[in-house]
Amino acid sequence: MSGTLRVLVTNDDGIGSEGLRWLALAAREAGHEVTVAAPAAEASGSSAALTAVEEHGRVVVERRRLPGLDGVAAHSVRAMPGFIALIAAQGAFGAPPDVVLSGINRGPNTGRAVVHSGTVGAAVTAAVNGLPAMAVSVEVGTPMEWAGAAHIALRLLPLLCRTRIAAPVFNVNVPGVPLERIRGLRHAGLAPFGSVRTTVAERGRGFVRMTLSETAPAPEPDTDTHLLARGFATLTVLHPLTAAPAAGLPPLPDIAPGSTG
């Protein structure tokens, strides 16, 4: 896969997200055919959910114009990002894309907590449906450094399209600093936890109150949270829905009627 690509850009921060706009701008400026389809409202933490709002049996989709993206078809969809990736692969927004870019998420998506991310969920859903996909996230800062994350995503796009892994998912996390201050790009494993962790802050009769707290940088070297904290952009290749080998399991039980084992 090379040359001009049909690129779907989506996210979980919603159609009005600045990160979405930066990613779409970068893909268009690289000469690709870009379509934007993103949730009408924020859908963070939605994982690969397939929830959508229907009216009279039809999913609600509205055309939008995004600043600086004249001529780019942009769709506000009242659905989760995973659902958007699913229907895009089936031609809901024109010809199915060659690749899906999800992001740029406001805040990192690192560690095993990526299973909950709507940004990553859209990319995983795309891959399950046969499309290479990349989820891109950047640390929160003042100001937000969208440009560096968009630049790195576009540098990685040819690699994503050339990899021999069937329908790969690239999960990319970028420090929230100007591009020239990023120490480099590294392959990274998943840390046990992400950069933030949900914990129970209070529980009582009829309620539970949750809170988000930052986690210490993972002590394990070469993990995404560890490298990101050291100022590196990270690339983690994910393999969605891979069956585990059954060789180490005990024998299966006898399910015949009357069996007791």
GROMACS .gro file of C-alpha atoms in nm:
model
  261
    1MET     CA    1   0.000   0.000   0.000
    2SER     CA    2   0.164   0.324  -0.112
    3GLY     CA    3   0.098   0.659  -0.276
    4THR     CA    4  -0.227   0.839  -0.209
    5LEU     CA    5  -0.436   0.671   0.060
    6ARG     CA    6  -0.801   0.698   0.156
    7VAL     CA    7  -0.770   0.798   0.521
    8LEU     CA    8  -1.051   0.800   0.775
    9VAL     CA    9  -0.980   1.028   1.071
   10THR     CA   10  -1.182   0.969   1.387
   11ASN     CA   11  -1.142   1.015   1.763
   12ASP     CA   12  -1.315   0.988   2.099
   13ASP     CA   13  -1.292   1.357   2.198
   14GLY     CA   14  -1.566   1.454   1.955
   15ILE     CA   15  -1.604   1.627   1.620
   16GLY     CA   16  -1.504   1.967   1.763
   17SER     CA   17  -1.168   1.845   1.895
   18GLU     CA   18  -0.861   2.041   1.792
   19GLY     CA   19  -0.657   1.720   1.790
   20LEU     CA   20  -0.890   1.569   1.530
   21ARG     CA   21  -0.848   1.877   1.313
   22TRP     CA   22  -0.467   1.869   1.337
   23LEU     CA   23  -0.454   1.502   1.239
   24ALA     CA   24  -0.685   1.554   0.942
   25LEU     CA   25  -0.486   1.860   0.830
   26ALA     CA   26  -0.160   1.665   0.844
   27ALA     CA   27  -0.303   1.376   0.643
   28ARG     CA   28  -0.444   1.610   0.379
   29GLU     CA   29  -0.121   1.812   0.354
   30ALA     CA   30   0.062   1.483   0.295
   31GLY     CA   31  -0.152   1.440  -0.016
   32HIS     CA   32  -0.398   1.179   0.108
   33GLU     CA   33  -0.773   1.164   0.047
   34VAL     CA   34  -0.919   1.244   0.388
   35THR     CA   35  -1.262   1.181   0.535
   36VAL     CA   36  -1.348   1.279   0.892
   37ALA     CA   37  -1.612   1.096   1.094
   38ALA     CA   38  -1.618   1.150   1.468
   39PRO     CA   39  -1.861   1.134   1.761
   40ALA     CA   40  -2.101   1.424   1.797
   41ALA     CA   41  -2.004   1.444   2.167
   42GLU     CA   42  -1.709   1.331   2.375
   43ALA     CA   43  -1.687   0.952   2.400
   44SER     CA   44  -1.376   0.904   2.612
   45GLY     CA   45  -1.348   0.567   2.783
   46SER     CA   46  -1.586   0.403   2.538
   47SER     CA   47  -1.337   0.131   2.435
   48ALA     CA   48  -1.467  -0.052   2.124
   49ALA     CA   49  -1.835  -0.003   2.212
   50LEU     CA   50  -2.082  -0.020   1.925
   51THR     CA   51  -2.340   0.216   2.074
   52ALA     CA   52  -2.521   0.455   1.840
   53VAL     CA   53  -2.825   0.684   1.850
   54GLU     CA   54  -3.093   0.597   1.602
   55GLU     CA   55  -3.394   0.786   1.476
   56HIS     CA   56  -3.650   0.578   1.288
   57GLY     CA   57  -3.395   0.297   1.259
   58ARG     CA   58  -3.121   0.519   1.114
   59VAL     CA   59  -2.795   0.626   1.279
   60VAL     CA   60  -2.786   1.005   1.310
   61VAL     CA   61  -2.513   1.160   1.089
   62GLU     CA   62  -2.472   1.531   1.019
   63ARG     CA   63  -2.230   1.701   0.780
   64ARG     CA   64  -1.989   1.951   0.936
   65ARG     CA   65  -1.737   2.206   0.812
   66LEU     CA   66  -1.410   2.206   1.003
   67PRO     CA   67  -1.179   2.511   1.006
   68GLY     CA   68  -0.902   2.486   0.749
   69LEU     CA   69  -1.046   2.168   0.599
   70ASP     CA   70  -1.252   2.305   0.312
   71GLY     CA   71  -1.327   2.028   0.068
   72VAL     CA   72  -1.283   1.754   0.330
   73ALA     CA   73  -1.601   1.558   0.401
   74ALA     CA   74  -1.660   1.576   0.776
   75HIS     CA   75  -1.936   1.387   0.955
   76SER     CA   76  -2.067   1.430   1.308
   77VAL     CA   77  -2.199   1.089   1.412
   78ARG     CA   78  -2.411   1.023   1.719
   79ALA     CA   79  -2.220   0.705   1.795
   80MET     CA   80  -1.912   0.570   1.970
   81PRO     CA   81  -1.579   0.575   1.781
   82GLY     CA   82  -1.569   0.196   1.756
   83PHE     CA   83  -1.905   0.198   1.581
   84ILE     CA   84  -1.785   0.474   1.347
   85ALA     CA   85  -1.479   0.267   1.249
   86LEU     CA   86  -1.701  -0.037   1.193
   87ILE     CA   87  -1.944   0.135   0.957
   88ALA     CA   88  -1.665   0.324   0.780
   89ALA     CA   89  -1.507  -0.011   0.690
   90GLN     CA   90  -1.841  -0.103   0.530
   91GLY     CA   91  -1.860   0.215   0.319
   92ALA     CA   92  -2.083   0.434   0.534
   93PHE     CA   93  -1.891   0.751   0.441
   94GLY     CA   94  -1.797   0.668   0.084
   95ALA     CA   95  -1.542   0.416  -0.037
   96PRO     CA   96  -1.397   0.218   0.257
   97PRO     CA   97  -1.071   0.372   0.380
   98ASP     CA   98  -0.728   0.221   0.327
   99VAL     CA   99  -0.626   0.319   0.679
  100VAL     CA  100  -0.783   0.462   0.995
  101LEU     CA  101  -0.619   0.732   1.208
  102SER     CA  102  -0.772   0.786   1.552
  103GLY     CA  103  -0.686   1.096   1.755
  104ILE     CA  104  -0.508   1.311   1.834
  105ASN     CA  105  -0.628   1.230   2.186
  106ARG     CA  106  -0.592   1.494   2.455
  107GLY     CA  107  -0.395   1.294   2.709
  108PRO     CA  108  -0.185   0.977   2.681
  109ASN     CA  109  -0.320   0.627   2.627
  110THR     CA  110  -0.059   0.402   2.781
  111GLY     CA  111  -0.036   0.074   2.969
  112ARG     CA  112  -0.296  -0.200   2.983
  113ALA     CA  113  -0.557   0.069   3.046
  114VAL     CA  114  -0.566   0.119   2.667
  115VAL     CA  115  -0.835  -0.149   2.669
  116HIS     CA  116  -1.074   0.123   2.795
  117SER     CA  117  -0.973   0.395   2.548
  118GLY     CA  118  -1.217   0.503   2.279
  119THR     CA  119  -0.922   0.631   2.076
  120VAL     CA  120  -0.759   0.289   2.079
  121GLY     CA  121  -1.098   0.117   2.054
  122ALA     CA  122  -1.164   0.279   1.717
  123ALA     CA  123  -0.825   0.160   1.588
  124VAL     CA  124  -0.878  -0.193   1.721
  125THR     CA  125  -1.224  -0.210   1.561
  126ALA     CA  126  -1.077  -0.098   1.229
  127ALA     CA  127  -0.812  -0.371   1.252
  128VAL     CA  128  -1.069  -0.638   1.335
  129ASN     CA  129  -1.239  -0.534   1.012
  130GLY     CA  130  -0.921  -0.568   0.810
  131LEU     CA  131  -0.791  -0.210   0.811
  132PRO     CA  132  -0.449  -0.097   0.938
  133ALA     CA  133  -0.502   0.166   1.205
  134MET     CA  134  -0.314   0.405   1.428
  135ALA     CA  135  -0.420   0.562   1.758
  136VAL     CA  136  -0.237   0.885   1.841
  137SER     CA  137  -0.230   1.059   2.179
  138VAL     CA  138  -0.036   1.349   2.329
  139GLU     CA  139   0.027   1.455   2.687
  140VAL     CA  140  -0.178   1.743   2.819
  141GLY     CA  141   0.010   2.072   2.829
  142THR     CA  142  -0.032   2.449   2.812
  143PRO     CA  143  -0.041   2.506   2.524
  144MET     CA  144  -0.133   2.171   2.372
  145GLU     CA  145   0.142   2.053   2.136
  146TRP     CA  146  -0.066   1.904   1.856
  147ALA     CA  147   0.189   1.970   1.581
  148GLY     CA  148   0.452   1.728   1.708
  149ALA     CA  149   0.203   1.444   1.746
  150ALA     CA  150   0.063   1.505   1.397
  151HIS     CA  151   0.416   1.510   1.251
  152ILE     CA  152   0.510   1.180   1.416
  153ALA     CA  153   0.184   1.015   1.307
  154LEU     CA  154   0.250   1.106   0.944
  155ARG     CA  155   0.609   0.983   0.966
  156LEU     CA  156   0.480   0.649   1.095
  157LEU     CA  157   0.202   0.613   0.837
  158PRO     CA  158   0.422   0.455   0.564
  159LEU     CA  159   0.558   0.207   0.820
  160LEU     CA  160   0.202   0.117   0.925
  161CYS     CA  161   0.107   0.050   0.564
  162ARG     CA  162   0.422  -0.154   0.488
  163THR     CA  163   0.421  -0.380   0.794
  164ARG     CA  164   0.371  -0.750   0.730
  165ILE     CA  165   0.146  -0.785   1.033
  166ALA     CA  166  -0.212  -0.844   0.920
  167ALA     CA  167  -0.427  -0.536   1.000
  168PRO     CA  168  -0.185  -0.388   1.256
  169VAL     CA  169  -0.271  -0.141   1.530
  170PHE     CA  170  -0.010   0.122   1.614
  171ASN     CA  171  -0.060   0.293   1.950
  172VAL     CA  172   0.145   0.614   1.954
  173ASN     CA  173   0.201   0.840   2.255
  174VAL     CA  174   0.383   1.172   2.232
  175PRO     CA  175   0.525   1.400   2.504
  176GLY     CA  176   0.346   1.732   2.545
  177VAL     CA  177   0.646   1.941   2.438
  178PRO     CA  178   0.753   2.102   2.109
  179LEU     CA  179   0.881   1.854   1.850
  180GLU     CA  180   1.243   1.967   1.882
  181ARG     CA  181   1.240   1.878   2.254
  182ILE     CA  182   1.119   1.520   2.204
  183ARG     CA  183   1.413   1.289   2.270
  184GLY     CA  184   1.324   1.043   1.996
  185LEU     CA  185   1.084   0.764   1.904
  186ARG     CA  186   1.105   0.423   2.072
  187HIS     CA  187   0.929   0.088   2.051
  188ALA     CA  188   0.755   0.028   2.383
  189GLY     CA  189   0.573  -0.247   2.569
  190LEU     CA  190   0.256  -0.190   2.767
  191ALA     CA  191   0.303  -0.083   3.128
  192PRO     CA  192   0.086  -0.252   3.396
  193PHE     CA  193  -0.112   0.069   3.434
  194GLY     CA  194  -0.167   0.383   3.232
  195SER     CA  195  -0.061   0.735   3.321
  196VAL     CA  196  -0.377   0.772   3.529
  197ARG     CA  197  -0.572   0.515   3.725
  198THR     CA  198  -0.936   0.503   3.829
  199THR     CA  199  -0.984   0.427   4.198
  200VAL     CA  200  -1.272   0.414   4.444
  201ALA     CA  201  -1.259   0.737   4.644
  202GLU     CA  202  -1.570   0.684   4.854
  203ARG     CA  203  -1.852   0.436   4.888
  204GLY     CA  204  -2.173   0.453   5.081
  205ARG     CA  205  -2.529   0.339   5.080
  206GLY     CA  206  -2.657   0.371   4.725
  207PHE     CA  207  -2.346   0.527   4.572
  208VAL     CA  208  -1.981   0.484   4.479
  209ARG     CA  209  -1.760   0.785   4.400
  210MET     CA  210  -1.465   0.735   4.171
  211THR     CA  211  -1.157   0.949   4.115
  212LEU     CA  212  -0.869   0.963   3.870
  213SER     CA  213  -0.517   0.972   4.009
  214GLU     CA  214  -0.182   0.991   3.835
  215THR     CA  215   0.035   0.683   3.857
  216ALA     CA  216   0.409   0.687   3.915
  217PRO     CA  217   0.613   0.624   3.600
  218ALA     CA  218   0.632   0.249   3.541
  219PRO     CA  219   0.956   0.111   3.686
  220GLU     CA  220   0.972  -0.145   3.405
  221PRO     CA  221   1.216  -0.017   3.143
  222ASP     CA  222   1.104   0.004   2.782
  223THR     CA  223   0.735   0.036   2.870
  224ASP     CA  224   0.524   0.314   2.727
  225THR     CA  225   0.459   0.509   3.049
  226HIS     CA  226   0.828   0.483   3.149
  227LEU     CA  227   0.961   0.606   2.815
  228LEU     CA  228   0.698   0.878   2.780
  229ALA     CA  229   0.791   1.013   3.124
  230ARG     CA  230   1.154   1.029   3.006
  231GLY     CA  231   1.058   1.245   2.708
  232PHE     CA  232   1.038   0.986   2.430
  233ALA     CA  233   0.752   0.934   2.188
  234THR     CA  234   0.648   0.569   2.192
  235LEU     CA  235   0.511   0.315   1.947
  236THR     CA  236   0.338   0.004   2.075
  237VAL     CA  237   0.212  -0.251   1.824
  238LEU     CA  238  -0.110  -0.413   1.945
  239HIS     CA  239  -0.255  -0.747   1.839
  240PRO     CA  240  -0.630  -0.732   1.898
  241LEU     CA  241  -0.825  -1.049   1.972
  242THR     CA  242  -0.541  -1.298   1.950
  243ALA     CA  243  -0.635  -1.644   2.076
  244ALA     CA  244  -0.418  -1.775   2.358
  245PRO     CA  245  -0.262  -2.121   2.316
  246ALA     CA  246  -0.455  -2.397   2.493
  247ALA     CA  247  -0.155  -2.625   2.546
  248GLY     CA  248  -0.114  -2.529   2.912
  249LEU     CA  249  -0.478  -2.582   3.009
  250PRO     CA  250  -0.598  -2.890   3.201
  251PRO     CA  251  -0.816  -3.139   3.011
  252LEU     CA  252  -1.165  -3.018   2.933
  253PRO     CA  253  -1.447  -3.159   3.145
  254ASP     CA  254  -1.673  -3.431   3.015
  255ILE     CA  255  -2.002  -3.260   2.938
  256ALA     CA  256  -2.197  -3.574   2.856
  257PRO     CA  257  -2.525  -3.610   3.053
  258GLY     CA  258  -2.468  -3.781   3.387
  259SER     CA  259  -2.094  -3.717   3.396
  260THR     CA  260  -1.948  -3.597   3.727
  261GLY     CA  261  -1.589  -3.520   3.636
   0.00000   0.00000   0.00000
